GROMACS .gro file of C-alpha atoms in nm:
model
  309
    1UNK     CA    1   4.891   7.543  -0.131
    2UNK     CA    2   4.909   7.815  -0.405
    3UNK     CA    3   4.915   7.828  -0.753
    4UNK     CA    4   5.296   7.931  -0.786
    5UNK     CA    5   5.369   7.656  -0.458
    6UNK     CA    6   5.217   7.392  -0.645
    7UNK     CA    7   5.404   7.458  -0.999
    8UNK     CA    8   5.763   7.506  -0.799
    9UNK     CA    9   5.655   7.130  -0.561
   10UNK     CA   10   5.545   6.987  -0.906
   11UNK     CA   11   5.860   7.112  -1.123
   12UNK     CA   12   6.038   6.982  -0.837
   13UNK     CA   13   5.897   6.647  -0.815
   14UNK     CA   14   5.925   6.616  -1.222
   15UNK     CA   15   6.341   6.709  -1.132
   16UNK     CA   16   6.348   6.382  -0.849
   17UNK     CA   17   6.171   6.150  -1.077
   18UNK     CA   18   6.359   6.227  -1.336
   19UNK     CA   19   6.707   6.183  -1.120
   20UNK     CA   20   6.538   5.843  -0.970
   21UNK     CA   21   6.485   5.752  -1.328
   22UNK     CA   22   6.866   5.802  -1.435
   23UNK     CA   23   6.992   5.617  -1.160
   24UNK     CA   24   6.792   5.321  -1.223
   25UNK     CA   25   6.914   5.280  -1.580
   26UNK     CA   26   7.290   5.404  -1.515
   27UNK     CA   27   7.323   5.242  -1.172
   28UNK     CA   28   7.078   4.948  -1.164
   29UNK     CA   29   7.098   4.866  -1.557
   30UNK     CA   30   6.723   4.779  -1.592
   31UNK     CA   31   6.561   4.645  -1.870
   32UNK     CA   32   6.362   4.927  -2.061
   33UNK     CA   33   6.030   4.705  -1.990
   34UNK     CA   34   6.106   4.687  -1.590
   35UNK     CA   35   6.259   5.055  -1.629
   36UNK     CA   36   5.879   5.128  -1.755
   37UNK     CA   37   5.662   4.935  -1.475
   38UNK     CA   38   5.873   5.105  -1.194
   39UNK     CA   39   5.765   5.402  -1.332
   40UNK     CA   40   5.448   5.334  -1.381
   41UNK     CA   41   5.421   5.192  -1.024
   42UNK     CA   42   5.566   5.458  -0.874
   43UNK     CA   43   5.353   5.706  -1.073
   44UNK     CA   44   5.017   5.569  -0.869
   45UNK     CA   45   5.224   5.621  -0.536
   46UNK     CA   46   5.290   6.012  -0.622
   47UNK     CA   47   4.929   6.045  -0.779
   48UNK     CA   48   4.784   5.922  -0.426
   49UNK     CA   49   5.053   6.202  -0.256
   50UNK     CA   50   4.943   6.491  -0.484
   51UNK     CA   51   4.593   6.406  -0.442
   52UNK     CA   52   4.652   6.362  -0.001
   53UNK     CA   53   4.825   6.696  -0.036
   54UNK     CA   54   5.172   6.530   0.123
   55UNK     CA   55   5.518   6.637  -0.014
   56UNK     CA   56   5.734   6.304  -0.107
   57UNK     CA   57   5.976   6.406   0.143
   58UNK     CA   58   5.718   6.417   0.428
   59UNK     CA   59   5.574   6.091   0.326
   60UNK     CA   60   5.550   5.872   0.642
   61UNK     CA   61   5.463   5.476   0.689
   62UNK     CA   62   5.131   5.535   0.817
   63UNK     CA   63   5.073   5.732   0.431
   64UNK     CA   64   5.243   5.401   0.256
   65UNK     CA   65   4.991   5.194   0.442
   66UNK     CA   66   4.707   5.388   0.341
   67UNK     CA   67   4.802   5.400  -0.032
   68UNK     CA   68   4.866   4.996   0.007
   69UNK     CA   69   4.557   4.912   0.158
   70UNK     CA   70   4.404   5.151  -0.129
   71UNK     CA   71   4.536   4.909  -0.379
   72UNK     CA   72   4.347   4.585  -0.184
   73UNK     CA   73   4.053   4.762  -0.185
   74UNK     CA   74   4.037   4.780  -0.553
   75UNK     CA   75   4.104   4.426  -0.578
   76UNK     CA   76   4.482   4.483  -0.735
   77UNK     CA   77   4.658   4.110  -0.699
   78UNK     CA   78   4.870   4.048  -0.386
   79UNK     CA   79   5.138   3.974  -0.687
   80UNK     CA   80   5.083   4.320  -0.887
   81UNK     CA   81   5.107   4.494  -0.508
   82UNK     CA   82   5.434   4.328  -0.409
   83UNK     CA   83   5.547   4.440  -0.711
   84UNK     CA   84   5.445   4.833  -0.625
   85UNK     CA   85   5.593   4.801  -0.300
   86UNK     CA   86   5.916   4.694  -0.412
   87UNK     CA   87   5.944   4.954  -0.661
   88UNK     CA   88   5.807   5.176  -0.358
   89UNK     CA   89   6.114   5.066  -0.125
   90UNK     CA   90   6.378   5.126  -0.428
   91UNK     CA   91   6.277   5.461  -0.498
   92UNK     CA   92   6.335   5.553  -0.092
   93UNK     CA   93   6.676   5.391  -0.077
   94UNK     CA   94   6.748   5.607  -0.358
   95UNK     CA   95   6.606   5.912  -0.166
   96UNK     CA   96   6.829   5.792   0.140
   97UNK     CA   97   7.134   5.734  -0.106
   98UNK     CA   98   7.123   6.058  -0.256
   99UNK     CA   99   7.100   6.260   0.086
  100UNK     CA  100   6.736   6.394   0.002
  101UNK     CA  101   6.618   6.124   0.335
  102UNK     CA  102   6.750   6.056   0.663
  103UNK     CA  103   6.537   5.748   0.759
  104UNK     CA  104   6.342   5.533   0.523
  105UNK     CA  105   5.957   5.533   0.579
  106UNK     CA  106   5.930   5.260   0.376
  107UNK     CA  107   6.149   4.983   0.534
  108UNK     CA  108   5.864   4.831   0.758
  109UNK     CA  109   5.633   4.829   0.479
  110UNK     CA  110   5.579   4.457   0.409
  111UNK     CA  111   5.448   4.301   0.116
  112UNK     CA  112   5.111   4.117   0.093
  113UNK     CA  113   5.099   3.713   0.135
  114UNK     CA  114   5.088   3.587  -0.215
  115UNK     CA  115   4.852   3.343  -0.121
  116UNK     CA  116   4.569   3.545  -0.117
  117UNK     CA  117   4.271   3.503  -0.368
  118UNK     CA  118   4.080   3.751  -0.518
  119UNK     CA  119   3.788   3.747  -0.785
  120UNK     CA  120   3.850   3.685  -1.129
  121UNK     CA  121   3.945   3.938  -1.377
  122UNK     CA  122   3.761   3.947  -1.737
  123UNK     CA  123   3.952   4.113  -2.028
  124UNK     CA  124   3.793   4.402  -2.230
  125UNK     CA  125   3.787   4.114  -2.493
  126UNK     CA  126   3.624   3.877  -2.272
  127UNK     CA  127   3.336   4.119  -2.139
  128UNK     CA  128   3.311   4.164  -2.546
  129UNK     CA  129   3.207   3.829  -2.626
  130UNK     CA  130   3.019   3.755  -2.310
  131UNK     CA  131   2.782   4.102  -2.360
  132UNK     CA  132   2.780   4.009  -2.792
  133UNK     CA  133   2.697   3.639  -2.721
  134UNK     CA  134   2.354   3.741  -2.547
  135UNK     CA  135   2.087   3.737  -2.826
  136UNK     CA  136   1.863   4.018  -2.855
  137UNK     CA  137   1.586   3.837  -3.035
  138UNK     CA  138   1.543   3.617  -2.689
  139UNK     CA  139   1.321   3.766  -2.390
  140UNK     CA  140   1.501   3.920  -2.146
  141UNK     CA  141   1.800   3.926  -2.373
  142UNK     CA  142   1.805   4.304  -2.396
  143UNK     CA  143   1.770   4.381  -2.076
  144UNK     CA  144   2.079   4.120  -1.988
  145UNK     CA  145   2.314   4.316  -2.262
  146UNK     CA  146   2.209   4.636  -2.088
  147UNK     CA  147   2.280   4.505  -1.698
  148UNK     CA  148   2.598   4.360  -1.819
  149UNK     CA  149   2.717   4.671  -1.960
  150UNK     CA  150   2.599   4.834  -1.651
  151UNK     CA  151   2.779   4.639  -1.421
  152UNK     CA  152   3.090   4.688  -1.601
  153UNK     CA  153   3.088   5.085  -1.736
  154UNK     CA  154   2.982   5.149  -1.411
  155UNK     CA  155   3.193   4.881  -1.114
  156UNK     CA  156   2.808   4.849  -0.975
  157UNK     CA  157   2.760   4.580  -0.709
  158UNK     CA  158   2.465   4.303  -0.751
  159UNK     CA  159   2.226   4.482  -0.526
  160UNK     CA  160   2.313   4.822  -0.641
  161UNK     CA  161   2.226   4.695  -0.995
  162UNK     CA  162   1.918   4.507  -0.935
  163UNK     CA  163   1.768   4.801  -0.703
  164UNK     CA  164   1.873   5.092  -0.999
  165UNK     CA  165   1.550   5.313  -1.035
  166UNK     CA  166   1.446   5.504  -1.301
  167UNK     CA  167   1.406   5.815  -1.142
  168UNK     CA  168   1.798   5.773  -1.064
  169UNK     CA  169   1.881   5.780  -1.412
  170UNK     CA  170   2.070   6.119  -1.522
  171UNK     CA  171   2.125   6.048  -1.884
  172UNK     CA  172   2.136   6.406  -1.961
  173UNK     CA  173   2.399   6.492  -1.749
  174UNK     CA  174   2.560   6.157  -1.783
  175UNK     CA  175   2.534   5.970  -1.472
  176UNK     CA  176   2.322   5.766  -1.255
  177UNK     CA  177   2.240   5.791  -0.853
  178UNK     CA  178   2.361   5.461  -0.651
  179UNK     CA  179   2.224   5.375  -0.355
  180UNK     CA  180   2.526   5.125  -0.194
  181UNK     CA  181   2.613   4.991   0.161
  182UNK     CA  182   2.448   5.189   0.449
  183UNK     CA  183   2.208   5.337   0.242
  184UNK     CA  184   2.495   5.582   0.155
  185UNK     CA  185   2.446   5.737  -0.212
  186UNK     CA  186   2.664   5.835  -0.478
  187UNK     CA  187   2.643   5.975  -0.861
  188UNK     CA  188   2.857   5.771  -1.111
  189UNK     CA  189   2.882   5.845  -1.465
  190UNK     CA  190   2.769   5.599  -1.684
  191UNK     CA  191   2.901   5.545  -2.046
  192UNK     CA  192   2.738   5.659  -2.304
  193UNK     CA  193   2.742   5.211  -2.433
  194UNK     CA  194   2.601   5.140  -2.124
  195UNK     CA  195   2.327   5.432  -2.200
  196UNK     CA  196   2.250   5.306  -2.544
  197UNK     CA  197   2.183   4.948  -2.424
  198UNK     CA  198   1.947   5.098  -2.146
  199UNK     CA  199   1.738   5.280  -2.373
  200UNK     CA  200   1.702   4.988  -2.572
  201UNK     CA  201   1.594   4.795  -2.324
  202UNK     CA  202   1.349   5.043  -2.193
  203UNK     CA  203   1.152   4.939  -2.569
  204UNK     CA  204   1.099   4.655  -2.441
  205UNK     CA  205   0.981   4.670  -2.099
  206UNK     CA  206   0.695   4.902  -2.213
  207UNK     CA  207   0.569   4.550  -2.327
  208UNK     CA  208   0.579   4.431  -1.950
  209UNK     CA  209   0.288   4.373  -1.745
  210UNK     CA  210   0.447   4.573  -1.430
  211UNK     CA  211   0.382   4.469  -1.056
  212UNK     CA  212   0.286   4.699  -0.869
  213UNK     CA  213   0.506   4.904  -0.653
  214UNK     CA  214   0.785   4.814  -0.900
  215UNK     CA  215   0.696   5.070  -1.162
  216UNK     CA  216   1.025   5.284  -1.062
  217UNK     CA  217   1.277   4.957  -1.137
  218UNK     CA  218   1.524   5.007  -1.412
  219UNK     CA  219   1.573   4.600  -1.476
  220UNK     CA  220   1.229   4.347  -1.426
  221UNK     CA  221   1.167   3.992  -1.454
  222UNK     CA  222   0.905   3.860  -1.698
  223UNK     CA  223   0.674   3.903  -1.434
  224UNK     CA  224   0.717   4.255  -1.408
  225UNK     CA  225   0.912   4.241  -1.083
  226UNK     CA  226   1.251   4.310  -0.971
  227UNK     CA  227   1.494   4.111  -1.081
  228UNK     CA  228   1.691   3.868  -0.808
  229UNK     CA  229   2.035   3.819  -0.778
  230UNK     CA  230   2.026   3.457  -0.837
  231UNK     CA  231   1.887   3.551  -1.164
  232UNK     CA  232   2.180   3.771  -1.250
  233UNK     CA  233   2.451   3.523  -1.141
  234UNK     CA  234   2.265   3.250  -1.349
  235UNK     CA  235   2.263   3.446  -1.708
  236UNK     CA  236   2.651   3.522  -1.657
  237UNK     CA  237   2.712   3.158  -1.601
  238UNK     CA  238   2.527   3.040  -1.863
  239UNK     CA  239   2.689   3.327  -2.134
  240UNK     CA  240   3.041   3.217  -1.973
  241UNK     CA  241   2.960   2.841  -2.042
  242UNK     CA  242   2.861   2.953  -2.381
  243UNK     CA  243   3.143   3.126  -2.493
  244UNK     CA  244   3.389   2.893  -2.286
  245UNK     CA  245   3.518   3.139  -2.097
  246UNK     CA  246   3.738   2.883  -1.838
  247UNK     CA  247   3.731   3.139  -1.547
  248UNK     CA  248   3.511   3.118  -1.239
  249UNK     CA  249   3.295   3.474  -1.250
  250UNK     CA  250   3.006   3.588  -1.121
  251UNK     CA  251   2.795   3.958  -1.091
  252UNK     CA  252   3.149   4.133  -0.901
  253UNK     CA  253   3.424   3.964  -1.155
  254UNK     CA  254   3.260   4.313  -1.378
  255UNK     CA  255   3.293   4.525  -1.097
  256UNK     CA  256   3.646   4.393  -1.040
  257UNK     CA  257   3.733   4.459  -1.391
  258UNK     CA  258   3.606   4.760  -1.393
  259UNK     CA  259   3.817   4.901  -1.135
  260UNK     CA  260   4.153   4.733  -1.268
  261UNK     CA  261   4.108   4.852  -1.625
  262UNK     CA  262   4.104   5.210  -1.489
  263UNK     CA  263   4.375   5.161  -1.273
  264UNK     CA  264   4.560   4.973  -1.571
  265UNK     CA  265   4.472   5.291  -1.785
  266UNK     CA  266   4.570   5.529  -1.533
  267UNK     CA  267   4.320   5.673  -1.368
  268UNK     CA  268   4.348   5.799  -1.035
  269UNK     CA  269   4.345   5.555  -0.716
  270UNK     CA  270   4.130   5.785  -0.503
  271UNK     CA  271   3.882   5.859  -0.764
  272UNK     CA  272   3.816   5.489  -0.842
  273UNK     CA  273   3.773   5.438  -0.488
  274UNK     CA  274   3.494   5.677  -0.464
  275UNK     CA  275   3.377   5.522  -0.730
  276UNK     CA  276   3.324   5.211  -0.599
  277UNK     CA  277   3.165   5.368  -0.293
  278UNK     CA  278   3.405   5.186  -0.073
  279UNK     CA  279   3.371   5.213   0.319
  280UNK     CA  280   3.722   5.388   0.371
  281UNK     CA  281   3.635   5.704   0.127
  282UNK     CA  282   3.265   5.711   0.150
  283UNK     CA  283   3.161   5.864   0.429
  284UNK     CA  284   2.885   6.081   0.429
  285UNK     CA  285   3.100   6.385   0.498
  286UNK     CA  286   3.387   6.390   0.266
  287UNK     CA  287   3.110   6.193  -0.003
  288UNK     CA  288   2.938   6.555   0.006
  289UNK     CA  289   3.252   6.716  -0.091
  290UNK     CA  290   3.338   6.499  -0.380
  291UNK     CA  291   3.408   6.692  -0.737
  292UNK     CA  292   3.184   6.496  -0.937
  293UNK     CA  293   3.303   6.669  -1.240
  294UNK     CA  294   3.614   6.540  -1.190
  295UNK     CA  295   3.535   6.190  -1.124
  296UNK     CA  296   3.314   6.242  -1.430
  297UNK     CA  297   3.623   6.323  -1.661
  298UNK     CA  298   3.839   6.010  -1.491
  299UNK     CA  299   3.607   5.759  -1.585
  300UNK     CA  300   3.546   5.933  -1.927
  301UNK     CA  301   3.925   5.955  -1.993
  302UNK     CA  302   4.026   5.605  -1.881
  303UNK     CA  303   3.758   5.376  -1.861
  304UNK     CA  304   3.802   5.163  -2.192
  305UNK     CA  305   3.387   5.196  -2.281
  306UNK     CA  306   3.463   5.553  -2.355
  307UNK     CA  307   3.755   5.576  -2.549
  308UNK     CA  308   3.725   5.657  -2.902
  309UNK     CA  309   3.767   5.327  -3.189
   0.00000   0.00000   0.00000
């Protein structure tokens, strides 16, 4: 699409929204607090559109299925995507109503079962005090401070934590290389917290006794090995009990919160997708294309470990 195509779709999608907008306070009366979350809702809807290249008007069921399953794979709530999808099916019966539609695309979108469970999401507040509880003085408590802000500033799995090597480490240019599921890579950037407590940690481990054929492992044991997973899923339940945090988390709870703080702060579905390396986005072939620049400037602009105090 060209430059002047783009401006006239986008000046013309501000125009809609803006109509949609004056229909639901005139017409539907909404409080200004719902008014605000149906915006917001649909917002995430016509960010996944832009980004998919697919006019509003062309939007089909098969795209409103992609864009829901999108928001399960980030782990939003079944509640918080019932919520999208109602807002989703208003803003097409006002399409239909106002003659811009002919048939709905959305009316055999269904709604998730509310019943479903996902993980356990921290607060920015919460991943505070469990990261500022861990003392620095203790062995090994370094090195926890620094995986836990890991984990979180950059939505790493367990395994993709625990194997992080050195020589994957991009501080420089501000991002590390991940090695996830299927051996398939990816660069994410990494905050420039989650840096600081790295390097501090690095003083440390100079002190280790390394095993061999572990020299290239960011995070060791005492021993001078890789760290296990058990490990990792013991410290955070022993920090949790200690600050008496009530919720159930383990190593993924960050991860989780990591991706629904972005999406809370409005960054962009598909880039926290690639992100997270999932299955439906990273592919080999369209992983090669990614703008990592971009993705880069997401995370720096929304992700609350890089916005300013």
């Amino acid at each position: 699409m060209e430059t002047t195509d783009k401006k006239a779709y986008k000046d013309y999608l501000a125009r809609l929204l803006k109509q949609y907008n004056q229909y639901l306070m005139l017409e539907k009366s909404l409080a200004q607090n719902t008014l605000e979350a149906y915006t917001a809702d649909l917002g995430k809807l016509m960010s996944f559109l832009t980004l998919e290249q697919i006019p509003v008007l062309e939007t089909t069921l098969e795209d409103l299925h992609r864009f829901v399953a999108g928001l399960h794979d980030i782990g939003i709530h079944p509640r918080s995507q019932a919520r999208i999808i109602s807002g989703i099916k208003s803003f097409f019966r006002f399409l239909i109503m106002s003659d811009y539609l002919e048939t709905d695309p959305s009316e055999l979108l269904e709604s998730p079962k509310i019943g479903f469970k996902i993980p356990e999401v921290l607060t920015v507040k919460e991943i505070d005090a469990l990261i500022n509880v861990i003392d620095r003085g203790k062995k090994g408590g370094q090195r926890n401070r620094a995986m836990l802000e890991t984990l979180y500033s950059c939505g790493l799995r367990v395994s993709e934590l625990i194997n992080l090597k050195i020589s994957d480490l991009y501080f420089e240019e501000g991002f590390i290389k991940v090695e996830g599921k299927g051996n398939k890579q990816r660069l994410v950037p990494i905050s420039p917290r989650a840096i600081a407590e790295i390097q501090l940690w690095f003083t440390d481990r100079v002190h280790l006794d390394v095993a061999r054929d572990f020299e290239d492992f960011v995070f060791l044991n005492l021993r001078g090995k890789a760290i296990s997973r058990i490990a990792v899923f013991q410290f955070i339940k022993e920090y949790a009990d200690e600050i008496g945090l009530k919720k159930r988390i383990s190593p993924h709870t960050f991860r989780h919160s990591f991706a629904t703080h972005l999406l809370e702060g409005g960054a962009n579905l598909r880039a926290i997708q690639e992100m997270l390396g999932h299955e439906s986005i990273a592919t080999t072939e369209i992983y090669t294309h990614i703008d990592r620049q971009r993705l880069r400037e997401e995370i720096i602009l929304h992700h609350p470990r890089n916005k300013k105090k």
